[in-house]
PDB file of C-alpha atoms in Angstrom:
ATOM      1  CA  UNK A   1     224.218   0.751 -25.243  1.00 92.00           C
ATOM      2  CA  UNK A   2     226.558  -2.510 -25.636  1.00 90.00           C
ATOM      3  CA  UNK A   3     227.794  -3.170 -28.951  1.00 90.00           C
ATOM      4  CA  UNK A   4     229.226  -6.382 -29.134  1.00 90.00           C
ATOM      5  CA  UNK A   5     231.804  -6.497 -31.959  1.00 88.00           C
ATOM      6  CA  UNK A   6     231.343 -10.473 -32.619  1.00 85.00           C
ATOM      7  CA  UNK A   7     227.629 -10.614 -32.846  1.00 77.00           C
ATOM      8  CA  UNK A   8     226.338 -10.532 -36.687  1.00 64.00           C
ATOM      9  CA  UNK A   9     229.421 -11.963 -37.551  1.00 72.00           C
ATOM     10  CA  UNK A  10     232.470  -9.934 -36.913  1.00 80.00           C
ATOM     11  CA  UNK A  11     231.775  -5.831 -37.260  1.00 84.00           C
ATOM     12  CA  UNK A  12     234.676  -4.065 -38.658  1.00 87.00           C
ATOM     13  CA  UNK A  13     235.370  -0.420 -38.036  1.00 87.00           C
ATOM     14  CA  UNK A  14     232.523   1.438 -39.940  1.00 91.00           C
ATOM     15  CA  UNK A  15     229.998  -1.028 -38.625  1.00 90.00           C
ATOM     16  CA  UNK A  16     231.260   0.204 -35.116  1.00 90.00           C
ATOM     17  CA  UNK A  17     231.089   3.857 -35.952  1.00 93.00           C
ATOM     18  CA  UNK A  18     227.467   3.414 -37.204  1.00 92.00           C
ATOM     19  CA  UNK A  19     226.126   2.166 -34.158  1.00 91.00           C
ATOM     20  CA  UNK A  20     228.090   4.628 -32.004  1.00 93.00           C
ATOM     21  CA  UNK A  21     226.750   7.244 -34.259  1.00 93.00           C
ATOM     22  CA  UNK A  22     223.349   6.485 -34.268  1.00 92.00           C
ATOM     23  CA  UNK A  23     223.486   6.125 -30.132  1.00 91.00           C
ATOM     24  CA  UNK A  24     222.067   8.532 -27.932  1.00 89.00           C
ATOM     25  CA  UNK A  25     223.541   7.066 -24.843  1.00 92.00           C
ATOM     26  CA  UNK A  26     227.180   5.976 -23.531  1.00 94.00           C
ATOM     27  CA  UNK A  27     228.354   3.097 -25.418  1.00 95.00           C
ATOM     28  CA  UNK A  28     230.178   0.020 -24.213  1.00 96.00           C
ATOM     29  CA  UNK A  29     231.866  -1.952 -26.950  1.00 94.00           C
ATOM     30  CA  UNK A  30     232.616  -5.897 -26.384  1.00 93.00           C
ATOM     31  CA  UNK A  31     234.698  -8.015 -28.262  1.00 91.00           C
ATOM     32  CA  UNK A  32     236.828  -5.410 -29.798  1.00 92.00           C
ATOM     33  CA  UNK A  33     240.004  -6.635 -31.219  1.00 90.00           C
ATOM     34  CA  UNK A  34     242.349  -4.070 -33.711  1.00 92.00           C
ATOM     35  CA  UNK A  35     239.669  -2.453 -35.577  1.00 94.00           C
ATOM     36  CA  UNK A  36     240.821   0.761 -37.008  1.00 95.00           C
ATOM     37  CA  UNK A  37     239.379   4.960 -36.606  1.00 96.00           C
ATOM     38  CA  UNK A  38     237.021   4.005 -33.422  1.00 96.00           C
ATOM     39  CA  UNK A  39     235.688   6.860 -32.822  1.00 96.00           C
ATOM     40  CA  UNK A  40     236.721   8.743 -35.449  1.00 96.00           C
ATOM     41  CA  UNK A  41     235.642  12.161 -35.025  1.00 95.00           C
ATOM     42  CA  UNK A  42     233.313  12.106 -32.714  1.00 96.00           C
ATOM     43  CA  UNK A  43     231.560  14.340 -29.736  1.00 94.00           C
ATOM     44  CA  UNK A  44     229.507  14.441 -26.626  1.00 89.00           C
ATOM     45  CA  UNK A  45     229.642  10.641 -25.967  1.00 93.00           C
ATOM     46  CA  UNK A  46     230.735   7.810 -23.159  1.00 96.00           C
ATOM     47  CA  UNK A  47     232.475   5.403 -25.059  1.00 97.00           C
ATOM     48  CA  UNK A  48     234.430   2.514 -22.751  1.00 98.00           C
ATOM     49  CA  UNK A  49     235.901  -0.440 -25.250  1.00 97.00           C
ATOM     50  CA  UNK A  50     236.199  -3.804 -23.784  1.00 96.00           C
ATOM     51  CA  UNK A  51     239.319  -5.488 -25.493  1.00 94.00           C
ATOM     52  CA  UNK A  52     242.495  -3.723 -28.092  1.00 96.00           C
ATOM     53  CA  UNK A  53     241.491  -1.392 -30.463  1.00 96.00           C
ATOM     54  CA  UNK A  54     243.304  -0.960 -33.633  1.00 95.00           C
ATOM     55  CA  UNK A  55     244.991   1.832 -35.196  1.00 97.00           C
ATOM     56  CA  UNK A  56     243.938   5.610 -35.062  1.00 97.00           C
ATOM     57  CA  UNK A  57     241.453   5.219 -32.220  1.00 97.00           C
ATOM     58  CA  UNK A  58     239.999   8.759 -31.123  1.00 97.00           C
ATOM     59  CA  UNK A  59     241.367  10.269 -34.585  1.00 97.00           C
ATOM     60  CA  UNK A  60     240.227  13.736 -34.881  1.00 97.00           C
ATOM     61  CA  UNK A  61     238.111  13.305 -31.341  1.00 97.00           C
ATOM     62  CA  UNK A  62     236.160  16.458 -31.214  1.00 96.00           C
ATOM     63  CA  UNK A  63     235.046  15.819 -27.075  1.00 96.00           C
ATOM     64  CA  UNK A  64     233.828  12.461 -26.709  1.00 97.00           C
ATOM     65  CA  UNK A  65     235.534  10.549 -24.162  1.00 98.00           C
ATOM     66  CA  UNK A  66     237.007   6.821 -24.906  1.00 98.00           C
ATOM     67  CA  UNK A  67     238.002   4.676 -21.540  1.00 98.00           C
ATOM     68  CA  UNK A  68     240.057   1.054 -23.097  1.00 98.00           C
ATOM     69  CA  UNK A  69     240.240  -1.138 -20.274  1.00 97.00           C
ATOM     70  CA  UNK A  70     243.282  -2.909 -22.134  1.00 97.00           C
ATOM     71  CA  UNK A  71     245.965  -2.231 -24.979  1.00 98.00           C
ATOM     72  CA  UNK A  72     245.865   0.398 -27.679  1.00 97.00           C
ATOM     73  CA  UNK A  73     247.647   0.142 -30.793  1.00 97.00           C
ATOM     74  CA  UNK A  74     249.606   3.126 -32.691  1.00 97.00           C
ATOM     75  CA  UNK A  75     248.514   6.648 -33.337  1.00 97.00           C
ATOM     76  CA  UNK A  76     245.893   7.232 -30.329  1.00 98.00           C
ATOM     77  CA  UNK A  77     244.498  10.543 -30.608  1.00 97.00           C
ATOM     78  CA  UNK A  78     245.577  11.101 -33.921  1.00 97.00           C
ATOM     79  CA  UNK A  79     244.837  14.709 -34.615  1.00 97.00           C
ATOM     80  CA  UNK A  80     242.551  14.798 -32.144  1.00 97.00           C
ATOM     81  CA  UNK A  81     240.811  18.197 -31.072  1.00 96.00           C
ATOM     82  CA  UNK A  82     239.175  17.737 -28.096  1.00 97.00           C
ATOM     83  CA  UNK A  83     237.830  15.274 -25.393  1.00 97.00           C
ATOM     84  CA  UNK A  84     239.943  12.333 -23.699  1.00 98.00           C
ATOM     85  CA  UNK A  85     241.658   9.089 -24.436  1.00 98.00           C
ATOM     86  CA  UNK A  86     242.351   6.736 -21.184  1.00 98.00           C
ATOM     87  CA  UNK A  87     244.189   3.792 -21.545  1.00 98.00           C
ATOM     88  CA  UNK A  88     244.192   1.358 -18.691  1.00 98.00           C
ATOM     89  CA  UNK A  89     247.442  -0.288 -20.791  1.00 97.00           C
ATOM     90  CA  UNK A  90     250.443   0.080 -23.340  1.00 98.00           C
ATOM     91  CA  UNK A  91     250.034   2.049 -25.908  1.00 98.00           C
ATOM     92  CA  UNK A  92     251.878   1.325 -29.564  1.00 97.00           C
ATOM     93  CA  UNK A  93     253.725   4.422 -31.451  1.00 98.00           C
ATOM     94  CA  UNK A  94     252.937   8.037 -32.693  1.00 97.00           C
ATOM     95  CA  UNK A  95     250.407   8.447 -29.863  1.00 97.00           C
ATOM     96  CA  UNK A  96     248.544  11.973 -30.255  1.00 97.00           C
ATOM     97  CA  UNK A  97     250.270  12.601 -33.599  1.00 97.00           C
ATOM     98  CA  UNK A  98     249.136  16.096 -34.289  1.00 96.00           C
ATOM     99  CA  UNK A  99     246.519  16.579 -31.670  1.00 97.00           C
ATOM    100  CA  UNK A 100     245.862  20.213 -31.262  1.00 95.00           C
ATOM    101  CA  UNK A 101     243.518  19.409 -28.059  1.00 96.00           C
ATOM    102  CA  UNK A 102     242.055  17.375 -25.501  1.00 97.00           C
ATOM    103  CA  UNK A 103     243.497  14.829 -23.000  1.00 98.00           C
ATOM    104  CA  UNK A 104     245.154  11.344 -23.469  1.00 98.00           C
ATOM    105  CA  UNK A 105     246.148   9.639 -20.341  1.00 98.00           C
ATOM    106  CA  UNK A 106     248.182   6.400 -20.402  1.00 98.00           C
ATOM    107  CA  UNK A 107     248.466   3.795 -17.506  1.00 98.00           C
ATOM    108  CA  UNK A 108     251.391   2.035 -19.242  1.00 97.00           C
ATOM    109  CA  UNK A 109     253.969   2.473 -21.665  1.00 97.00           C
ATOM    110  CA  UNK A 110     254.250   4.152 -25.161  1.00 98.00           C
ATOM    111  CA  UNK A 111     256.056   3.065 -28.074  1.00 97.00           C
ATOM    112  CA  UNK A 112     258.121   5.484 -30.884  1.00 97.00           C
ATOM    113  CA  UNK A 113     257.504   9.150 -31.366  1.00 97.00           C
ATOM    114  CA  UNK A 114     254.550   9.934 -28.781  1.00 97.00           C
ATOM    115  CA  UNK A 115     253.746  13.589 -29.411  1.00 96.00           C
ATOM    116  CA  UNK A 116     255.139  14.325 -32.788  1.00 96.00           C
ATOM    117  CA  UNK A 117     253.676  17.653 -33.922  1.00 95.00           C
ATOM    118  CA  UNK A 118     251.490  18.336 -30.924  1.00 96.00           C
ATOM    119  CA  UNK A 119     250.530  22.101 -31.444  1.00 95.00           C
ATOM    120  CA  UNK A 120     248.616  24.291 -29.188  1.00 92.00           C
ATOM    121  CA  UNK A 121     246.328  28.159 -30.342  1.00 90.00           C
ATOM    122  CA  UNK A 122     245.991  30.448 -27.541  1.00 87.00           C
ATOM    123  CA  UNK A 123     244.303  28.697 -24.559  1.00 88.00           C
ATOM    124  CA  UNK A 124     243.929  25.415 -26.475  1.00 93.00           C
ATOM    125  CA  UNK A 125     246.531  23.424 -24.943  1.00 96.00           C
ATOM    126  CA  UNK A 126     246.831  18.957 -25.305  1.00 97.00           C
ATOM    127  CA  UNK A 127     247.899  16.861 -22.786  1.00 98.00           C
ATOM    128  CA  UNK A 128     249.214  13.802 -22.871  1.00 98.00           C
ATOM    129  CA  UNK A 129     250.248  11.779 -19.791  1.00 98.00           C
ATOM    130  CA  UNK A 130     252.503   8.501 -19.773  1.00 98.00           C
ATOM    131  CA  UNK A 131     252.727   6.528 -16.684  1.00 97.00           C
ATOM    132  CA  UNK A 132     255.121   4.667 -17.747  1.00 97.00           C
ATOM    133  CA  UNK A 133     257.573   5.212 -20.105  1.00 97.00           C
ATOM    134  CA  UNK A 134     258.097   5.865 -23.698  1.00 97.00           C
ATOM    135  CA  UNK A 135     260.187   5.272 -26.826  1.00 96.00           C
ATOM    136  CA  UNK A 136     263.051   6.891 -29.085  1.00 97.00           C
ATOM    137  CA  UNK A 137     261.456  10.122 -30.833  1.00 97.00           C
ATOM    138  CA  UNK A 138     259.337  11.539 -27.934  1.00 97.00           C
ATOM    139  CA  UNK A 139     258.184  14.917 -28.569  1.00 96.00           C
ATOM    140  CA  UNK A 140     259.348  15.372 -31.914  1.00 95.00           C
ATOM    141  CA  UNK A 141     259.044  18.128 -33.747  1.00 95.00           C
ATOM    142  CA  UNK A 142     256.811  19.101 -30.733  1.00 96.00           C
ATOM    143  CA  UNK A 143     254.961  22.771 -31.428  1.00 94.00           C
ATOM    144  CA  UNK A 144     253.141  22.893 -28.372  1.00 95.00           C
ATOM    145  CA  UNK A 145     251.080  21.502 -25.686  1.00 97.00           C
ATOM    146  CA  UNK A 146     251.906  19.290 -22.506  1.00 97.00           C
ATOM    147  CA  UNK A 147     253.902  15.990 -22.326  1.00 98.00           C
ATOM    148  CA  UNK A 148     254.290  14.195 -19.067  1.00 98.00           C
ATOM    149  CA  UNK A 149     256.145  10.988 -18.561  1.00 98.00           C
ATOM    150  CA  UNK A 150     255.696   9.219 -15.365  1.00 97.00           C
ATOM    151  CA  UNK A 151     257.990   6.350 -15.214  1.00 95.00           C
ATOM    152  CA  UNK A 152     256.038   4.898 -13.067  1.00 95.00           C
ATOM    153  CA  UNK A 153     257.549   1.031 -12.294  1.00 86.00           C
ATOM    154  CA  UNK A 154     259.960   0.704 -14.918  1.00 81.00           C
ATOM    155  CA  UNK A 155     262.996   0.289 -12.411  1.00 78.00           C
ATOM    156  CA  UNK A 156     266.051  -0.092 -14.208  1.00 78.00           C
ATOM    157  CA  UNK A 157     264.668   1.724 -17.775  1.00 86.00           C
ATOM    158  CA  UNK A 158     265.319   4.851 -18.697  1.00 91.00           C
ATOM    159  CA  UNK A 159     262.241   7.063 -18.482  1.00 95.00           C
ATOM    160  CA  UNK A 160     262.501   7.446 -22.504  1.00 96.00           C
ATOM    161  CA  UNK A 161     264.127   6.352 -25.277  1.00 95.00           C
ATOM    162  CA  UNK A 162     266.834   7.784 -27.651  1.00 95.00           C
ATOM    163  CA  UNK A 163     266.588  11.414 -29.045  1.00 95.00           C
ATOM    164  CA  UNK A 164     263.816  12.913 -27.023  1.00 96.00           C
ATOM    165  CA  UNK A 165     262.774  16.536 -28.315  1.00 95.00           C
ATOM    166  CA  UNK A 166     264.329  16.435 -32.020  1.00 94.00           C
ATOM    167  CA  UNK A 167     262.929  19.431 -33.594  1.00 93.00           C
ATOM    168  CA  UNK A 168     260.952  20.717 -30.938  1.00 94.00           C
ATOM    169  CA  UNK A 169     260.118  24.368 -30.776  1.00 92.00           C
ATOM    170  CA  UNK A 170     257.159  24.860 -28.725  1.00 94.00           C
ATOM    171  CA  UNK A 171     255.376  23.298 -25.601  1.00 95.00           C
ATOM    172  CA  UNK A 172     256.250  21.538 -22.569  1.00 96.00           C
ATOM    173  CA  UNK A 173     257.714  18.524 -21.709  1.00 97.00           C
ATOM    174  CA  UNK A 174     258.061  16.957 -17.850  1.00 98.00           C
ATOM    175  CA  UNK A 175     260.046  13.676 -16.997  1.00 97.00           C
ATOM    176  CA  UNK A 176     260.001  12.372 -13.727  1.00 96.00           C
ATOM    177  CA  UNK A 177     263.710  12.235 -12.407  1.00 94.00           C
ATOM    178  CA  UNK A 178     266.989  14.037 -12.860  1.00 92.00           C
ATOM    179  CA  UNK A 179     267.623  12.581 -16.377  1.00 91.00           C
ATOM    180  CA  UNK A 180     270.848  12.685 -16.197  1.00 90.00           C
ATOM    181  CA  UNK A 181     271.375   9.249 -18.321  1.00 89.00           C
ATOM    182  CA  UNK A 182     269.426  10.953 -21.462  1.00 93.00           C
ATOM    183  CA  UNK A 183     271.085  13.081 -24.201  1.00 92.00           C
ATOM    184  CA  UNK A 184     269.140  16.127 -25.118  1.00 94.00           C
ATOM    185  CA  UNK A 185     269.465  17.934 -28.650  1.00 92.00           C
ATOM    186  CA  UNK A 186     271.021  21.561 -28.676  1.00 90.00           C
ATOM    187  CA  UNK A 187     268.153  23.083 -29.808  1.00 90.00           C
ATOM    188  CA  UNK A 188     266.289  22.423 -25.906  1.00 94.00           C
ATOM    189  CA  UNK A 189     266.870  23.529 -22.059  1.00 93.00           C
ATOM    190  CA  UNK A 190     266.091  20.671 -20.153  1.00 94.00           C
ATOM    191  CA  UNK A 191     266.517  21.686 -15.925  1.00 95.00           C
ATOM    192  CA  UNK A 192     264.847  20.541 -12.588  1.00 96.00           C
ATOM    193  CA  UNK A 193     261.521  21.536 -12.750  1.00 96.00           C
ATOM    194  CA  UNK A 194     260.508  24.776 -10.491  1.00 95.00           C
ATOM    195  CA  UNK A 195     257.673  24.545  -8.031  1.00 95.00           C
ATOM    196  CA  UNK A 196     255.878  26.880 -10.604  1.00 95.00           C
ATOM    197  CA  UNK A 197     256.365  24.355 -12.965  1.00 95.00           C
ATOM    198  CA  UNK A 198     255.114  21.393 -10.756  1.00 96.00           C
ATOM    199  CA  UNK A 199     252.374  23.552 -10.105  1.00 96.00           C
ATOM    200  CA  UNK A 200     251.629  23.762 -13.947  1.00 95.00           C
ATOM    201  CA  UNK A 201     251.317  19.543 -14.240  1.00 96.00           C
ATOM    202  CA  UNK A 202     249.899  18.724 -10.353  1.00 97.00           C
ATOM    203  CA  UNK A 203     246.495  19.042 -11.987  1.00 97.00           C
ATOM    204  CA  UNK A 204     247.256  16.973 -14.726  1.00 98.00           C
ATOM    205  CA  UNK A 205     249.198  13.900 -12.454  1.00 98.00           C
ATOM    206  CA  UNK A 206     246.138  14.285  -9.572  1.00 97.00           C
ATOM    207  CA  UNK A 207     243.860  13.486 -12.569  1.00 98.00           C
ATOM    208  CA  UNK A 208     246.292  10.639 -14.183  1.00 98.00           C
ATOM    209  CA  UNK A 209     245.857   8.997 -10.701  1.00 98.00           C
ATOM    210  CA  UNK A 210     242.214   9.123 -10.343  1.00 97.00           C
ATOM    211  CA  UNK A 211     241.706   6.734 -13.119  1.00 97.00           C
ATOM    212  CA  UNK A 212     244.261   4.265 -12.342  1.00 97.00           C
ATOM    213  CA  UNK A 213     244.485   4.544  -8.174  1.00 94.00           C
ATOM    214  CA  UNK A 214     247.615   6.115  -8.029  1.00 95.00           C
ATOM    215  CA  UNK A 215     249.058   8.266  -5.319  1.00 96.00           C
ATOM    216  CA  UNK A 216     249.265  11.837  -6.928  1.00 96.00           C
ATOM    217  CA  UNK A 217     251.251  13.187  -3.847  1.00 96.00           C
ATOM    218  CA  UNK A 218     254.063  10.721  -3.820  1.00 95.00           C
ATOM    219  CA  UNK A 219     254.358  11.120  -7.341  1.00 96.00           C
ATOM    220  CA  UNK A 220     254.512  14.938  -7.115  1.00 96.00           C
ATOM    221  CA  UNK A 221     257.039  14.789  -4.422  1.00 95.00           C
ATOM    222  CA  UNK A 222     259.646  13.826  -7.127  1.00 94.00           C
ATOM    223  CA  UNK A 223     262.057  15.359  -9.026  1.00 95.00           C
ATOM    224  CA  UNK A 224     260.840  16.409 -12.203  1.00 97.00           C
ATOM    225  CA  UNK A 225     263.386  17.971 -15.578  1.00 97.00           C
ATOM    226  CA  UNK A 226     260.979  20.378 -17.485  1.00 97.00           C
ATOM    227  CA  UNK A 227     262.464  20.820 -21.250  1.00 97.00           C
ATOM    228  CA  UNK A 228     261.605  23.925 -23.219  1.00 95.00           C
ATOM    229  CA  UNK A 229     263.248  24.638 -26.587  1.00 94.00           C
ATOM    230  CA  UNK A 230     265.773  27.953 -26.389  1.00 85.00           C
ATOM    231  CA  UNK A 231     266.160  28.638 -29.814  1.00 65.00           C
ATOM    232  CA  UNK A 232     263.556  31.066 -32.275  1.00 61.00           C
ATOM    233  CA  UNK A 233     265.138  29.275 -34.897  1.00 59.00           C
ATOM    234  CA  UNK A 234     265.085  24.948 -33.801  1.00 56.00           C
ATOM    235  CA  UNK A 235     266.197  23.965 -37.162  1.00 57.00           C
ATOM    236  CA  UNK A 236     268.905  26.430 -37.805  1.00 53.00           C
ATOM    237  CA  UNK A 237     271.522  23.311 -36.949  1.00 53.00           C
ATOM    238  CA  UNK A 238     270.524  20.883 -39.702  1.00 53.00           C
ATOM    239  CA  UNK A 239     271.327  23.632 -42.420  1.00 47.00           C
ATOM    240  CA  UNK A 240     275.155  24.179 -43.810  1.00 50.00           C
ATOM    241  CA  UNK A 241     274.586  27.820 -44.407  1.00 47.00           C
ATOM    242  CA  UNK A 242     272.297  29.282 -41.334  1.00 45.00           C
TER     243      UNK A 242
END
């Protein structure tokens, strides 16, 4: 089904979300150009978007899969629960805020705070790949799940931005390279990654490069710095008395 955003006028958000709704089929939307909550909660559906969507696209996705064949603004996968986010683009800040599930894979960069509160339960474990790289605040206050960073053409940038992992106390996170130009907080271990580690995210890179015709192997054959927090207590340092 093609919904094309500028016919009837100009749809806005909850015009969008009515016709994907009502859909039985995979949906392609045209035209699209910063309208908010795309996909808001949503399951079981095809959805490709032709142009930038606006904020909180995929917010509380609960398996649908969204494919943006351009730019998406902040807070992709915003709580989202299950299903995938690709991004054949940038992406703007907070990216998966929250998400407790599902996959968001990211050609390009991402801006502020990608991650903040991911959380994982038992075997429900997020992912969120960057190919690129990504801003100040990366993982913070990270709880759980899987962040990967790429750095994929961005010679002469760091692979992230300024404190990385503040607050984190759960999950993974894997940067491509030694890192030895980035400060890490106290609170974290942040070491060359293992081959059982590498093992852990192969599956994750070989399907980051299936969407955007990347070569998983030469990627993989990098160095890779895994950090992990090392504390039971992360916060213990922001206290006087502790």
């Amino acid at each position: 089904m093609l919904i094309d955003v500028t016919s009837l006028g100009y749809l806005d958000y909850k015009d969008i979300n009515d016709k994907l709704r009502e859909s039985s089929e995979d949906c392609t939307i045209e035209g699209c150009c910063g309208q908010r909550f795309i996909a808001a909660g949503m399951s079981e559906k095809n959805i490709t978007i032709e142009g930038v969507p606006g904020n909180a696209l995929g917010a509380y996705l609960n398996g649908a899969v969204i494919t943006v064949n351009a730019n998406a603004q902040d807070a992709v996968g915003d709580t989202m629960n299950e299903g995938k986010i690709i991004v054949h683009g940038n992406i703007g800040d907070a990216a998966g805020y929250a998400m407790r599930g599902g996959k968001i894979f990211v050609k390009g960069n991402a801006g502020y705070r990608a991650g903040i509160h991911m959380k994982q339960y038992k075997d429900k474990v997020p992912v969120m790949v960057i190919g690129g790289t990504s801003g100040s605040f990366l993982g913070e206050y990270q709880a759980g799940g899987v962040i990967v960073i790429l750095g994929l053409e961005s010679e002469g940038r760091r692979i992230v931005g300024n404190f990385p992992c503040t607050g984190m106390h759960g999950g993974k996170m894997f940067l491509r390279g030694r890192c030895d130009d980035i400060s890490f907080p106290k609170q974290v271990t942040a070491k060359e990654a293992s081959e059982e580690d590498l093992a852990e995210i192969r599956k994750y890179v070989t399907e980051f490069c299936e969407y955007f015709s990347a070569d998983a192997e030469e990627i993989m054959n990098s160095p890779f710095t895994v950090v992990t927090p090392d504390s039971s207590n992360p916060f213990k340092q922001m206290y006087v008395a502790n």
